Coordinates of C-alpha atoms and ligand atoms in Angstrom, one line a residue:
M1 CA 27.1 11.9 -12.8
P2 CA 24.4 12.1 -14.0
S3 CA 23.4 13.4 -17.5
I4 CA 22.6 16.5 -19.5
A5 CA 19.1 15.0 -19.8
T6 CA 18.5 13.9 -16.0
L7 CA 20.2 17.3 -15.0
T8 CA 16.9 18.4 -17.7
L9 CA 14.4 16.6 -16.6
I10 CA 15.2 17.2 -12.7
A11 CA 15.5 21.5 -13.3
A12 CA 11.8 20.8 -14.8
T13 CA 10.8 19.4 -11.8
T14 CA 11.4 22.6 -9.8
A15 CA 7.6 24.1 -11.3
P16 CA 5.3 23.9 -9.0
Y17 CA 3.0 20.8 -8.7
A18 CA -0.2 22.9 -7.2
L19 CA -1.7 22.7 -10.4
A20 CA -1.6 19.0 -10.3
Q21 CA -4.2 18.1 -13.3
L22 CA -7.7 16.4 -12.7
S23 CA -7.7 15.3 -16.1
S24 CA -5.5 13.8 -18.5
S25 CA -5.9 11.3 -21.9
K26 CA -2.5 9.6 -21.1
R27 CA -4.2 7.1 -18.5
G28 CA -4.6 3.7 -18.2
L29 CA -5.4 0.8 -16.7
C30 CA -2.9 -1.4 -15.1
Y31 CA -6.1 -4.2 -14.6
V32 CA -5.1 -6.7 -12.0
S33 CA -7.5 -8.9 -11.5
S34 CA -9.2 -9.5 -8.3
S35 CA -11.6 -11.5 -5.5
D36 CA -14.1 -9.0 -6.3
A37 CA -13.8 -8.2 -10.0
S38 CA -18.0 -8.4 -10.1
T39 CA -17.8 -5.0 -8.2
D40 CA -14.4 -3.5 -8.4
D41 CA -14.0 -3.6 -12.2
K42 CA -16.8 -1.4 -13.5
I43 CA -15.2 1.7 -11.2
W44 CA -12.6 1.4 -13.6
D45 CA -15.0 2.0 -16.7
T46 CA -17.7 3.9 -15.3
G47 CA -17.8 5.4 -19.6
D48 CA -16.7 9.5 -18.2
S49 CA -14.0 8.3 -16.2
D50 CA -10.3 9.6 -17.4
L51 CA -8.8 6.6 -18.5
T52 CA -8.4 5.6 -22.0
W53 CA -6.7 2.5 -22.6
Y54 CA -5.6 -0.9 -20.4
Y55 CA -3.7 -3.8 -20.2
N56 CA -3.9 -6.6 -18.3
Y57 CA -0.5 -8.9 -19.0
Q58 CA -2.5 -10.9 -21.6
A59 CA -3.2 -11.2 -25.2
T60 CA -6.8 -10.5 -24.6
P61 CA -8.9 -8.5 -23.4
T62 CA -10.9 -8.3 -19.6
S63 CA -14.4 -10.1 -19.9
G64 CA -15.9 -7.7 -17.9
Y65 CA -14.7 -4.9 -20.5
A66 CA -16.4 -6.2 -23.4
G67 CA -18.2 -3.0 -25.1
S68 CA -16.0 -0.9 -23.5
D69 CA -14.4 2.1 -24.8
L70 CA -11.3 1.8 -23.2
Q71 CA -8.8 0.5 -25.6
F72 CA -7.4 -3.0 -24.8
V73 CA -3.5 -2.9 -25.4
P74 CA -2.4 -6.7 -25.4
M75 CA 0.7 -7.7 -23.8
M76 CA 3.2 -10.7 -24.5
W77 CA 3.9 -11.5 -20.3
G78 CA 6.9 -13.9 -21.3
A79 CA 7.9 -16.2 -23.7
P80 CA 6.3 -19.5 -24.9
T81 CA 8.1 -22.3 -24.2
S82 CA 8.7 -23.8 -27.3
D83 CA 10.6 -21.3 -29.7
Q84 CA 8.0 -22.1 -32.9
D85 CA 5.0 -21.1 -30.8
M86 CA 3.0 -18.6 -32.4
T87 CA 0.3 -18.3 -30.0
F88 CA 0.5 -14.8 -29.0
Y89 CA 0.9 -13.6 -32.9
N90 CA -2.0 -15.7 -33.5
T91 CA -4.0 -14.5 -30.9
V92 CA -3.3 -10.4 -32.1
K93 CA -4.4 -11.6 -35.5
G94 CA -7.5 -13.2 -35.2
L95 CA -8.3 -10.3 -32.9
I96 CA -7.6 -7.7 -35.5
D97 CA -9.1 -10.1 -37.9
G98 CA -12.3 -10.4 -35.6
G99 CA -12.2 -5.9 -36.1
A100 CA -10.7 -4.9 -32.9
K101 CA -8.9 -1.6 -33.5
I102 CA -5.6 -2.9 -31.6
P103 CA -3.0 -0.2 -32.5
Y104 CA -0.4 -1.5 -30.0
V105 CA 1.4 -4.4 -28.2
L106 CA 3.2 -4.5 -24.9
S107 CA 5.7 -7.6 -25.0
F108 CA 8.0 -8.9 -21.8
N109 CA 6.8 -7.8 -18.3
E110 CA 10.0 -7.2 -16.3
P111 CA 12.2 -9.8 -17.9
D112 CA 15.1 -9.5 -15.5
G113 CA 13.0 -10.2 -12.4
C114 CA 13.1 -14.0 -12.0
S115 CA 10.8 -13.2 -8.5
S116 CA 8.0 -11.4 -7.3
G117 CA 6.0 -10.5 -10.8
G118 CA 9.0 -10.7 -13.1
S119 CA 9.2 -12.9 -16.9
C120 CA 12.8 -13.9 -16.1
V121 CA 13.4 -13.9 -20.0
D122 CA 17.2 -14.0 -21.1
A123 CA 17.7 -11.7 -23.7
E124 CA 18.5 -13.7 -26.4
T125 CA 15.3 -15.9 -25.9
A126 CA 13.4 -12.9 -25.3
A127 CA 15.1 -11.1 -29.0
N128 CA 14.4 -14.7 -30.9
T129 CA 10.7 -13.9 -29.9
W130 CA 10.2 -10.9 -30.2
M131 CA 11.1 -11.3 -33.9
R132 CA 8.9 -14.4 -34.4
E133 CA 5.6 -13.4 -33.2
I134 CA 6.2 -9.1 -32.0
E135 CA 7.6 -7.9 -34.9
P136 CA 5.4 -8.9 -38.3
L137 CA 2.7 -7.7 -36.0
K138 CA 3.9 -4.3 -37.1
K139 CA 3.3 -4.5 -40.5
M140 CA -0.7 -4.6 -39.1
G141 CA 0.2 -1.5 -38.1
V142 CA 0.2 -2.2 -34.8
K143 CA 2.9 0.0 -33.1
L144 CA 5.3 -1.9 -30.6
G145 CA 6.2 -1.4 -26.8
A146 CA 9.6 -2.7 -26.3
P147 CA 10.2 -5.5 -23.2
A148 CA 8.6 -3.8 -20.0
V149 CA 12.2 -4.4 -17.4
T150 CA 12.1 -3.3 -13.9
G151 CA 13.6 0.2 -12.0
A152 CA 16.4 -2.0 -11.0
P153 CA 19.8 -1.1 -13.0
A154 CA 19.9 -5.1 -13.8
G155 CA 17.3 -4.0 -16.3
F156 CA 19.0 -1.4 -18.7
T157 CA 21.9 -4.0 -18.5
W158 CA 18.9 -6.6 -19.6
L159 CA 17.8 -4.1 -22.4
Q160 CA 21.5 -3.6 -23.8
S161 CA 21.8 -7.3 -23.9
F162 CA 17.9 -7.4 -25.7
F163 CA 19.1 -4.6 -29.1
T164 CA 22.4 -6.4 -29.2
A165 CA 20.6 -9.8 -29.9
C166 CA 18.0 -8.3 -31.6
A167 CA 20.7 -6.3 -34.3
G168 CA 18.6 -4.6 -35.4
Q169 CA 15.6 -6.2 -36.3
C170 CA 13.6 -5.6 -33.7
S171 CA 11.3 -2.2 -34.3
A172 CA 10.2 -1.2 -31.4
D173 CA 8.0 1.9 -31.6
F174 CA 7.8 2.9 -27.3
I175 CA 9.4 1.9 -24.2
P176 CA 7.8 0.7 -21.3
V177 CA 9.2 2.1 -17.9
H178 CA 8.4 0.9 -14.4
W179 CA 8.8 2.7 -11.2
Y180 CA 8.4 2.4 -6.9
G181 CA 10.6 4.5 -5.4
N182 CA 10.2 8.6 -4.8
F183 CA 9.5 11.3 -7.0
E184 CA 13.2 12.1 -7.1
G185 CA 14.4 8.6 -8.7
F186 CA 11.4 8.6 -10.2
A187 CA 12.4 11.8 -12.1
S188 CA 15.9 11.3 -12.9
H189 CA 14.9 7.2 -14.0
V190 CA 13.1 8.8 -16.5
G191 CA 15.6 11.3 -17.8
Q192 CA 18.2 8.2 -17.7
V193 CA 15.5 6.2 -20.0
N194 CA 14.9 9.2 -22.5
G195 CA 18.8 9.6 -22.4
T196 CA 19.7 6.4 -23.8
Y197 CA 16.3 5.6 -25.9
S198 CA 15.9 9.1 -27.4
N199 CA 14.6 7.5 -30.2
M200 CA 11.6 6.5 -28.4
T201 CA 8.3 7.6 -27.4
M202 CA 8.3 6.6 -23.5
W203 CA 5.4 4.5 -21.9
V204 CA 5.0 4.6 -17.8
T205 CA 3.2 0.9 -17.6
E206 CA 4.0 0.7 -13.6
Y207 CA 4.5 2.8 -11.0
A208 CA 3.6 4.2 -7.6
Y209 CA 6.0 5.1 -4.0
A210 CA 5.9 1.2 -3.0
D211 CA 5.6 0.7 1.6
A212 CA 5.5 4.5 1.4
K213 CA 3.0 6.5 4.3
L214 CA -0.5 8.3 2.9
D215 CA 1.1 11.7 2.7
D216 CA 4.3 10.4 1.0
S217 CA 2.1 8.5 -1.6
Q218 CA -0.1 11.6 -2.2
D219 CA 2.4 13.6 -3.1
F220 CA 4.4 11.3 -4.8
Y221 CA 1.0 10.4 -6.8
N222 CA 0.5 14.2 -7.8
Q223 CA 3.7 15.3 -8.4
S224 CA 4.3 12.2 -10.9
A225 CA 1.2 12.9 -12.5
S226 CA 1.9 16.6 -13.5
F227 CA 5.4 15.7 -14.1
M228 CA 4.0 12.8 -16.7
D229 CA 1.4 15.3 -17.6
R230 CA 3.9 18.2 -19.4
I231 CA 6.5 15.7 -21.0
D232 CA 5.4 15.0 -24.5
Y233 CA 7.0 12.2 -25.0
I234 CA 5.4 10.2 -22.2
T235 CA 2.3 9.4 -24.1
H236 CA 0.7 7.1 -21.8
Y237 CA 0.7 5.7 -18.3
S238 CA -1.3 3.8 -15.9
Y239 CA -0.4 3.5 -12.1
F240 CA 0.1 0.3 -10.4
G241 CA -2.9 0.5 -7.8
A242 CA -6.5 -0.3 -9.3
F243 CA -6.4 -3.0 -6.2
R244 CA -8.2 -2.9 -2.5
S245 CA -5.6 -1.8 0.2
D246 CA -6.0 -5.2 2.4
T247 CA -4.9 -6.9 -1.0
S248 CA -2.2 -4.5 -2.2
N249 CA 1.9 -5.7 -2.2
V250 CA 3.5 -2.5 -2.7
G251 CA 1.6 -1.4 0.8
A252 CA -1.9 -0.3 1.8
D253 CA -1.2 3.1 0.9
A254 CA -0.5 3.6 -3.0
A255 CA -3.5 1.5 -3.3
M256 CA -6.6 3.4 -5.2
L257 CA -9.5 1.1 -3.3
T258 CA -9.9 0.9 0.3
Q259 CA -10.0 -2.2 1.6
K260 CA -14.2 -1.5 1.6
G261 CA -13.1 -1.6 -2.5
K262 CA -14.2 2.5 -1.9
L263 CA -12.3 4.9 -4.0
T264 CA -9.3 6.6 -2.1
D265 CA -7.8 9.9 -2.7
I266 CA -5.4 8.8 -5.4
G267 CA -8.2 6.2 -6.9
A268 CA -10.4 10.2 -7.7
W269 CA -7.9 11.8 -8.4
Y270 CA -6.0 9.4 -11.0
L271 CA -9.9 9.3 -12.6
G272 CA -9.9 13.2 -12.7
Q273 CA -12.8 13.1 -9.4
K274 CA -12.4 14.3 -6.0
A275 CA -10.7 13.8 -3.5
T276 CA -13.2 10.9 -1.6
G277 CA -11.4 10.8 2.0
N278 CA -11.4 7.2 2.3
V279 CA -7.9 6.0 4.1
P280 CA -6.8 2.5 2.8
K281 CA -6.4 0.2 5.6
G282 CA -3.6 -2.7 5.4
G283 CA -4.9 -6.2 5.5
A284 CA -3.1 -9.1 7.3
A285 CA 0.7 -8.1 6.6
Q286 CA 0.1 -4.4 7.6
A287 CA -1.9 -5.6 10.9
A288 CA 1.2 -8.0 11.8
K289 CA 3.7 -5.1 11.3
F290 CA 1.8 -2.6 13.8
A291 CA 1.8 -5.0 16.3
G292 CA 5.5 -5.3 15.9
W293 CA 5.2 -1.5 16.9
A294 CA 2.6 -1.9 19.4
V295 CA 5.3 -4.3 21.2
V296 CA 8.4 -1.9 20.9
V297 CA 5.8 1.0 22.6
V298 CA 4.9 -0.5 25.5
A299 CA 8.1 -2.2 26.2
A300 CA 9.6 1.4 25.8
A301 CA 7.3 2.6 28.9
F302 CA 8.3 -0.1 30.7
W303 CA 11.9 1.5 30.6
T304 CA 10.7 4.9 31.3
M305 CA 9.3 3.5 34.4
A306 CA 12.3 1.6 35.7
Ligands
LIG401 C1 15.1 13.5 -24.6 O1 15.4 13.2 -25.6 C2 16.3 14.4 -26.2 C3 16.7 13.4 -27.4 O2 17.9 12.9 -26.7 C4 16.4 15.6 -25.9 O3 16.5 16.0 -27.0 C5 15.3 16.0 -25.1 O4 15.5 16.9 -24.1 C6 14.8 14.8 -23.7 N1 13.8 15.4 -23.0 C7 14.2 15.7 -21.5 C8 12.9 16.4 -20.9 O5 15.7 15.3 -21.2
LIG402 C1 -3.3 16.7 -4.9 O1 -4.0 17.2 -6.5 C2 -5.3 16.7 -6.1 C3 -6.2 17.5 -8.0 O2 -5.2 18.9 -8.3 C4 -5.4 18.5 -5.1 O3 -7.2 18.0 -4.8 C5 -4.5 17.8 -3.6 O4 -4.6 18.5 -2.5 C6 -3.0 17.5 -4.1 N1 -2.8 16.7 -2.7 C7 -1.7 17.3 -2.0 C8 -1.1 16.0 -1.3 O5 -0.3 17.4 -3.1
LIG403 C1 14.8 3.0 -31.3 O1 16.7 2.1 -31.2 C2 16.3 0.6 -31.1 C3 17.6 0.6 -30.7 O2 18.9 1.0 -31.2 C4 15.9 -0.2 -32.4 O3 16.0 -1.2 -32.1 C5 14.5 0.3 -32.7 O4 13.6 0.1 -33.9 C6 14.5 2.6 -32.6 N1 13.0 2.6 -33.0 C7 12.9 4.0 -33.7 C8 10.8 4.4 -33.6 O5 13.5 3.9 -34.6

């Protein structure tokens, strides 16, 4: 049964989407380094784009964005091997002591995921690491992001264990969310997280409709943008797609750059610009899938003739 919060959200989603806004100060860059960084990095930091902040899964800024107006948000990606390690804390303190403005930090990328990009940390280790390296940053005025679990049900369980292990000693200010399914699933997931952790604001730090067709990817993009722009407790969001379509691990059509490094429609909309009409193409994996389809089509043609 959906919770009341979920139902409220679903009701909120019936408003028209044609009004997807081109601009929003909530938007940030989920930075993924590429072999074309020297050209592609500049695309996200033109000075007059819509993006206001970025993270790169690391504690230190991306070299290409030194002196940029984009607010850097450090992340402690996983847990260090030693339980005495203070590297993350010292690095962030060093940035602040050096004059950098660090209003927020993020912690633990998909700790409940032990394959494909997750940091695979158990809840107890994460809680201890948090209390040692993250909690003390609060005294410096830094707002703390709860661990960014996957959108799978296991993520919820993990978070529950994390806060239990913290025993009230992890004072998270906001809760990150990841999502790779369709819009209805996204809206319901956001409602469930808000229903469970209603004491925190929310950041959607990775989202896209993975492996969907271009039309559906664009539709998802527009619906989710207008949805997040409308919900006050979602204060920040960053689309997962700042890379070329032929290197995408969430499907070519979700990407914000074509295989040649040009902005796709989604990429342009995300930056607050008009559609480009540039259609993303896949790489080797996509081509292999396509070849598979061709074989099926040829076989079907033979069948019809027989
Ligand atoms: C989020 O949770 C708060 C607190 O329970 C609630 O007041 C608010 O209506 C929820 N938001 C939505 C959109 O469900
Ligand atoms: C998405 O939103 C943009 C910007 O508002 C608009 O130009 C475009 O037509 C919309 N596309 C779809 C598929 O809804
Ligand atoms: C929200 O609740 C969690 C879990 O109980 C707690 O650890 C955290 O400090 C709370 N955050 C705020 C801003 O009250």
